[in-house]
PDB file of C-alpha atoms in Angstrom:
ATOM      1  CA  MET E   1     -52.176  75.364 -59.023  1.00  0.00           C
ATOM      2  CA  ASN E   2     -48.413  75.664 -59.076  1.00  0.00           C
ATOM      3  CA  THR E   3     -47.206  76.596 -55.564  1.00  0.00           C
ATOM      4  CA  ALA E   4     -43.594  75.526 -56.042  1.00  0.00           C
ATOM      5  CA  PRO E   5     -40.801  77.892 -55.031  1.00  0.00           C
ATOM      6  CA  THR E   6     -39.403  80.229 -57.646  1.00  0.00           C
ATOM      7  CA  PRO E   7     -35.973  79.102 -58.877  1.00  0.00           C
ATOM      8  CA  ALA E   8     -32.980  81.299 -58.071  1.00  0.00           C
ATOM      9  CA  SER E   9     -31.812  83.603 -60.813  1.00  0.00           C
ATOM     10  CA  GLY E  10     -29.752  81.741 -63.384  1.00  0.00           C
ATOM     11  CA  ASP E  11     -31.443  78.410 -62.549  1.00  0.00           C
ATOM     12  CA  HIS E  12     -33.527  76.667 -65.153  1.00  0.00           C
ATOM     13  CA  GLU E  13     -37.241  76.380 -64.611  1.00  0.00           C
ATOM     14  CA  PRO E  14     -38.107  72.975 -63.103  1.00  0.00           C
ATOM     15  CA  ARG E  15     -40.095  70.520 -65.190  1.00  0.00           C
ATOM     16  CA  TRP E  16     -43.261  70.607 -63.062  1.00  0.00           C
ATOM     17  CA  LEU E  17     -45.561  67.622 -63.191  1.00  0.00           C
ATOM     18  CA  THR E  18     -48.532  67.947 -65.490  1.00  0.00           C
ATOM     19  CA  PRO E  19     -51.949  67.558 -63.862  1.00  0.00           C
ATOM     20  CA  GLU E  20     -52.112  63.972 -65.176  1.00  0.00           C
ATOM     21  CA  GLU E  21     -48.590  63.186 -63.897  1.00  0.00           C
ATOM     22  CA  GLN E  22     -49.493  64.724 -60.524  1.00  0.00           C
ATOM     23  CA  HIS E  23     -52.585  62.503 -60.394  1.00  0.00           C
ATOM     24  CA  VAL E  24     -50.527  59.383 -61.227  1.00  0.00           C
ATOM     25  CA  TRP E  25     -47.841  60.295 -58.704  1.00  0.00           C
ATOM     26  CA  ARG E  26     -50.304  60.921 -55.870  1.00  0.00           C
ATOM     27  CA  SER E  27     -52.208  57.734 -56.694  1.00  0.00           C
ATOM     28  CA  TYR E  28     -48.948  55.797 -56.521  1.00  0.00           C
ATOM     29  CA  ILE E  29     -47.986  57.352 -53.158  1.00  0.00           C
ATOM     30  CA  GLU E  30     -51.425  56.660 -51.691  1.00  0.00           C
ATOM     31  CA  ALA E  31     -51.485  53.066 -52.960  1.00  0.00           C
ATOM     32  CA  ALA E  32     -47.922  52.326 -51.782  1.00  0.00           C
ATOM     33  CA  THR E  33     -48.665  53.718 -48.318  1.00  0.00           C
ATOM     34  CA  LEU E  34     -51.947  51.823 -48.008  1.00  0.00           C
ATOM     35  CA  LEU E  35     -50.398  48.588 -49.296  1.00  0.00           C
ATOM     36  CA  GLU E  36     -47.473  48.740 -46.862  1.00  0.00           C
ATOM     37  CA  ASP E  37     -49.899  49.433 -43.992  1.00  0.00           C
ATOM     38  CA  HIS E  38     -52.184  46.567 -45.104  1.00  0.00           C
ATOM     39  CA  LEU E  39     -49.290  44.085 -45.221  1.00  0.00           C
ATOM     40  CA  ASP E  40     -47.814  45.365 -41.962  1.00  0.00           C
ATOM     41  CA  ARG E  41     -51.133  44.923 -40.132  1.00  0.00           C
ATOM     42  CA  GLN E  42     -51.611  41.407 -41.543  1.00  0.00           C
ATOM     43  CA  LEU E  43     -48.121  40.319 -40.469  1.00  0.00           C
ATOM     44  CA  GLN E  44     -48.408  41.946 -37.034  1.00  0.00           C
ATOM     45  CA  ARG E  45     -51.720  40.160 -36.495  1.00  0.00           C
ATOM     46  CA  ASP E  46     -50.581  36.762 -37.793  1.00  0.00           C
ATOM     47  CA  ALA E  47     -46.936  36.658 -36.684  1.00  0.00           C
ATOM     48  CA  GLY E  48     -46.222  39.646 -34.444  1.00  0.00           C
ATOM     49  CA  MET E  49     -43.710  41.132 -36.873  1.00  0.00           C
ATOM     50  CA  PRO E  50     -43.610  44.075 -39.270  1.00  0.00           C
ATOM     51  CA  HIS E  51     -43.436  43.591 -43.020  1.00  0.00           C
ATOM     52  CA  VAL E  52     -39.739  44.502 -43.172  1.00  0.00           C
ATOM     53  CA  TYR E  53     -38.881  41.650 -40.745  1.00  0.00           C
ATOM     54  CA  TYR E  54     -40.881  39.197 -42.833  1.00  0.00           C
ATOM     55  CA  GLY E  55     -38.905  40.325 -45.882  1.00  0.00           C
ATOM     56  CA  LEU E  56     -35.631  39.650 -44.059  1.00  0.00           C
ATOM     57  CA  LEU E  57     -36.765  36.135 -43.140  1.00  0.00           C
ATOM     58  CA  VAL E  58     -37.760  35.484 -46.758  1.00  0.00           C
ATOM     59  CA  LYS E  59     -34.382  36.670 -48.073  1.00  0.00           C
ATOM     60  CA  LEU E  60     -32.577  34.425 -45.602  1.00  0.00           C
ATOM     61  CA  SER E  61     -34.813  31.454 -46.458  1.00  0.00           C
ATOM     62  CA  GLU E  62     -33.960  31.837 -50.153  1.00  0.00           C
ATOM     63  CA  SER E  63     -30.202  32.081 -49.536  1.00  0.00           C
ATOM     64  CA  PRO E  64     -27.759  29.169 -49.635  1.00  0.00           C
ATOM     65  CA  ARG E  65     -27.617  27.539 -46.204  1.00  0.00           C
ATOM     66  CA  ARG E  66     -30.263  30.106 -45.103  1.00  0.00           C
ATOM     67  CA  ARG E  67     -27.521  32.678 -44.403  1.00  0.00           C
ATOM     68  CA  LEU E  68     -26.326  36.014 -45.738  1.00  0.00           C
ATOM     69  CA  ARG E  69     -23.644  38.447 -44.725  1.00  0.00           C
ATOM     70  CA  MET E  70     -25.218  41.320 -42.865  1.00  0.00           C
ATOM     71  CA  THR E  71     -23.979  43.824 -45.458  1.00  0.00           C
ATOM     72  CA  GLU E  72     -25.531  41.790 -48.279  1.00  0.00           C
ATOM     73  CA  LEU E  73     -28.805  41.404 -46.369  1.00  0.00           C
ATOM     74  CA  ALA E  74     -28.945  45.192 -45.835  1.00  0.00           C
ATOM     75  CA  ARG E  75     -28.229  45.768 -49.531  1.00  0.00           C
ATOM     76  CA  SER E  76     -30.847  43.297 -50.744  1.00  0.00           C
ATOM     77  CA  ALA E  77     -33.468  44.578 -48.265  1.00  0.00           C
ATOM     78  CA  LYS E  78     -32.628  48.226 -49.114  1.00  0.00           C
ATOM     79  CA  ILE E  79     -32.313  49.242 -45.463  1.00  0.00           C
ATOM     80  CA  THR E  80     -29.476  50.841 -43.546  1.00  0.00           C
ATOM     81  CA  ARG E  81     -27.048  48.582 -41.734  1.00  0.00           C
ATOM     82  CA  SER E  82     -28.107  50.274 -38.490  1.00  0.00           C
ATOM     83  CA  ARG E  83     -31.781  49.456 -39.086  1.00  0.00           C
ATOM     84  CA  LEU E  84     -30.814  45.921 -40.099  1.00  0.00           C
ATOM     85  CA  SER E  85     -28.793  45.455 -36.921  1.00  0.00           C
ATOM     86  CA  HIS E  86     -31.805  46.511 -34.843  1.00  0.00           C
ATOM     87  CA  ALA E  87     -34.141  44.226 -36.822  1.00  0.00           C
ATOM     88  CA  VAL E  88     -31.804  41.241 -36.528  1.00  0.00           C
ATOM     89  CA  ALA E  89     -31.503  41.854 -32.766  1.00  0.00           C
ATOM     90  CA  ARG E  90     -35.308  41.642 -32.495  1.00  0.00           C
ATOM     91  CA  LEU E  91     -35.408  38.532 -34.705  1.00  0.00           C
ATOM     92  CA  GLU E  92     -32.652  36.981 -32.552  1.00  0.00           C
ATOM     93  CA  LYS E  93     -34.668  37.714 -29.412  1.00  0.00           C
ATOM     94  CA  ASN E  94     -37.565  35.783 -30.964  1.00  0.00           C
ATOM     95  CA  GLY E  95     -35.230  32.906 -31.822  1.00  0.00           C
ATOM     96  CA  TRP E  96     -35.856  33.285 -35.569  1.00  0.00           C
ATOM     97  CA  VAL E  97     -32.374  34.415 -36.600  1.00  0.00           C
ATOM     98  CA  ARG E  98     -28.903  34.053 -35.164  1.00  0.00           C
ATOM     99  CA  ARG E  99     -25.688  35.856 -35.973  1.00  0.00           C
ATOM    100  CA  GLU E 100     -22.449  34.082 -36.780  1.00  0.00           C
ATOM    101  CA  ASP E 101     -19.011  35.578 -37.145  1.00  0.00           C
ATOM    102  CA  CYS E 102     -17.480  35.474 -40.592  1.00  0.00           C
ATOM    103  CA  PRO E 103     -14.322  33.322 -40.478  1.00  0.00           C
ATOM    104  CA  SER E 104     -12.688  35.159 -43.401  1.00  0.00           C
ATOM    105  CA  ASP E 105     -13.397  38.679 -42.107  1.00  0.00           C
ATOM    106  CA  LYS E 106     -13.105  39.496 -38.400  1.00  0.00           C
ATOM    107  CA  ARG E 107     -15.529  42.429 -38.757  1.00  0.00           C
ATOM    108  CA  GLY E 108     -18.114  40.572 -40.834  1.00  0.00           C
ATOM    109  CA  GLN E 109     -21.139  38.701 -39.574  1.00  0.00           C
ATOM    110  CA  PHE E 110     -23.733  36.429 -41.078  1.00  0.00           C
ATOM    111  CA  ALA E 111     -27.443  36.453 -40.324  1.00  0.00           C
ATOM    112  CA  VAL E 112     -28.735  32.873 -40.276  1.00  0.00           C
ATOM    113  CA  LEU E 113     -32.375  31.783 -40.368  1.00  0.00           C
ATOM    114  CA  THR E 114     -32.990  29.312 -37.551  1.00  0.00           C
ATOM    115  CA  ASP E 115     -35.283  26.289 -37.767  1.00  0.00           C
ATOM    116  CA  GLU E 116     -37.761  28.191 -35.597  1.00  0.00           C
ATOM    117  CA  GLY E 117     -37.593  31.161 -37.976  1.00  0.00           C
ATOM    118  CA  ARG E 118     -38.160  28.871 -40.937  1.00  0.00           C
ATOM    119  CA  GLU E 119     -41.214  27.420 -39.191  1.00  0.00           C
ATOM    120  CA  VAL E 120     -42.625  30.895 -38.470  1.00  0.00           C
ATOM    121  CA  LEU E 121     -42.137  31.753 -42.122  1.00  0.00           C
ATOM    122  CA  ARG E 122     -43.832  28.510 -43.221  1.00  0.00           C
ATOM    123  CA  ARG E 123     -46.852  29.245 -41.008  1.00  0.00           C
ATOM    124  CA  THR E 124     -47.042  32.937 -41.944  1.00  0.00           C
ATOM    125  CA  ALA E 125     -46.478  32.731 -45.714  1.00  0.00           C
ATOM    126  CA  PRO E 126     -49.984  31.519 -46.707  1.00  0.00           C
ATOM    127  CA  GLY E 127     -51.703  34.457 -44.974  1.00  0.00           C
ATOM    128  CA  HIS E 128     -49.187  36.907 -46.375  1.00  0.00           C
ATOM    129  CA  VAL E 129     -49.610  35.590 -49.922  1.00  0.00           C
ATOM    130  CA  ALA E 130     -53.397  35.810 -49.514  1.00  0.00           C
ATOM    131  CA  ALA E 131     -53.078  39.439 -48.354  1.00  0.00           C
ATOM    132  CA  VAL E 132     -50.839  40.311 -51.326  1.00  0.00           C
ATOM    133  CA  ARG E 133     -53.143  38.523 -53.752  1.00  0.00           C
ATOM    134  CA  GLN E 134     -56.257  40.216 -52.359  1.00  0.00           C
ATOM    135  CA  ALA E 135     -54.656  43.673 -52.250  1.00  0.00           C
ATOM    136  CA  VAL E 136     -52.918  43.622 -55.636  1.00  0.00           C
ATOM    137  CA  PHE E 137     -53.284  40.719 -58.034  1.00  0.00           C
ATOM    138  CA  ASP E 138     -57.010  40.004 -57.648  1.00  0.00           C
ATOM    139  CA  ARG E 139     -57.688  43.651 -58.592  1.00  0.00           C
ATOM    140  CA  LEU E 140     -55.672  43.593 -61.824  1.00  0.00           C
ATOM    141  CA  THR E 141     -56.111  41.893 -65.167  1.00  0.00           C
ATOM    142  CA  PRO E 142     -53.212  39.723 -66.377  1.00  0.00           C
ATOM    143  CA  GLY E 143     -52.213  42.542 -68.747  1.00  0.00           C
ATOM    144  CA  GLN E 144     -52.224  45.093 -65.926  1.00  0.00           C
ATOM    145  CA  GLN E 145     -50.119  42.733 -63.791  1.00  0.00           C
ATOM    146  CA  GLN E 146     -47.578  42.427 -66.587  1.00  0.00           C
ATOM    147  CA  ALA E 147     -47.531  46.194 -67.153  1.00  0.00           C
ATOM    148  CA  LEU E 148     -47.115  46.867 -63.429  1.00  0.00           C
ATOM    149  CA  GLY E 149     -44.183  44.442 -63.272  1.00  0.00           C
ATOM    150  CA  GLU E 150     -42.505  46.064 -66.274  1.00  0.00           C
ATOM    151  CA  ILE E 151     -43.040  49.565 -64.899  1.00  0.00           C
ATOM    152  CA  MET E 152     -41.668  48.710 -61.459  1.00  0.00           C
ATOM    153  CA  ARG E 153     -38.606  47.000 -63.009  1.00  0.00           C
ATOM    154  CA  ILE E 154     -37.876  50.115 -65.096  1.00  0.00           C
ATOM    155  CA  VAL E 155     -38.231  52.415 -62.067  1.00  0.00           C
ATOM    156  CA  ALA E 156     -36.081  50.141 -59.856  1.00  0.00           C
ATOM    157  CA  GLU E 157     -33.359  49.799 -62.502  1.00  0.00           C
ATOM    158  CA  GLY E 158     -33.272  53.565 -62.969  1.00  0.00           C
ATOM    159  CA  LEU E 159     -32.838  54.161 -59.236  1.00  0.00           C
ATOM    160  CA  GLN E 160     -30.195  51.469 -58.665  1.00  0.00           C
ATOM    161  CA  PRO E 161     -26.830  53.125 -59.334  1.00  0.00           C
ATOM    162  CA  GLY E 162     -24.351  50.955 -61.160  1.00  0.00           C
ATOM    163  CA  GLU E 163     -21.170  52.751 -60.145  1.00  0.00           C
ATOM    164  CA  ALA E 164     -19.062  51.591 -57.228  1.00  0.00           C
ATOM    165  CA  GLY E 165     -19.078  53.842 -54.208  1.00  0.00           C
ATOM    166  CA  ALA E 166     -22.632  55.107 -54.765  1.00  0.00           C
ATOM    167  CA  ASP E 167     -24.033  56.959 -51.768  1.00  0.00           C
ATOM    168  CA  LEU E 168     -26.842  54.615 -50.818  1.00  0.00           C
ATOM    169  CA  PRO E 169     -28.291  54.316 -47.292  1.00  0.00           C
ATOM    170  CA  TRP E 170     -27.864  50.529 -47.178  1.00  0.00           C
ATOM    171  CA  LEU E 171     -24.153  50.892 -47.945  1.00  0.00           C
ATOM    172  CA  ARG E 172     -23.495  53.281 -45.053  1.00  0.00           C
TER     173      ARG E 172
END
C-alpha cells in the first residue's frame, strides 16, 4: 500500500520503492539495528563501554603513535565533534585516552590512546571479534561475505561526498 504524501503540483512523482526493494530496505534496517544493539550489549557487558567508544579506541590503536587529531577522529568515526568531545571526556575519565594540545595549531587537540586503554582494547577485542563473527560471518557463505563487502563499499562510497566544504555532521 502506498501511503506516501502526494507531491505538490509541478513536482515529479517520487520513485517509490517496489515491494521487493521495500522488503530489502526494511530487512537492512532491522538487521543493522539488531547488530548494533548486539555489539553494544556485548561491549557494555565485557568492558563497560558502548560500541562507538570501542570504535574510537580501535581507530586510535591503529594510528601512528596511537594518536589522532580530534577532527580527524570525528571524521573517521563519522560522529559529530560534539559527540566525540563527550566520548573522549568519558574515555579520559576511565584513563583510556588523554588529550594533548597540538603544537602547530593552538585550537587543535590530539586524542591519544593510553597504555591502560590499549590494555582494555587487548582484553576486549577477542570477545568483540567473537560477537561479530557469530552475528555476521558465521551466518554467511564466503560468497555472501564478499558480496556484502562489495555492496557496503558501493553504498559508503556513494554517500561520502568528494567535494570540499560538504555539509557533513562530523565536519561541524
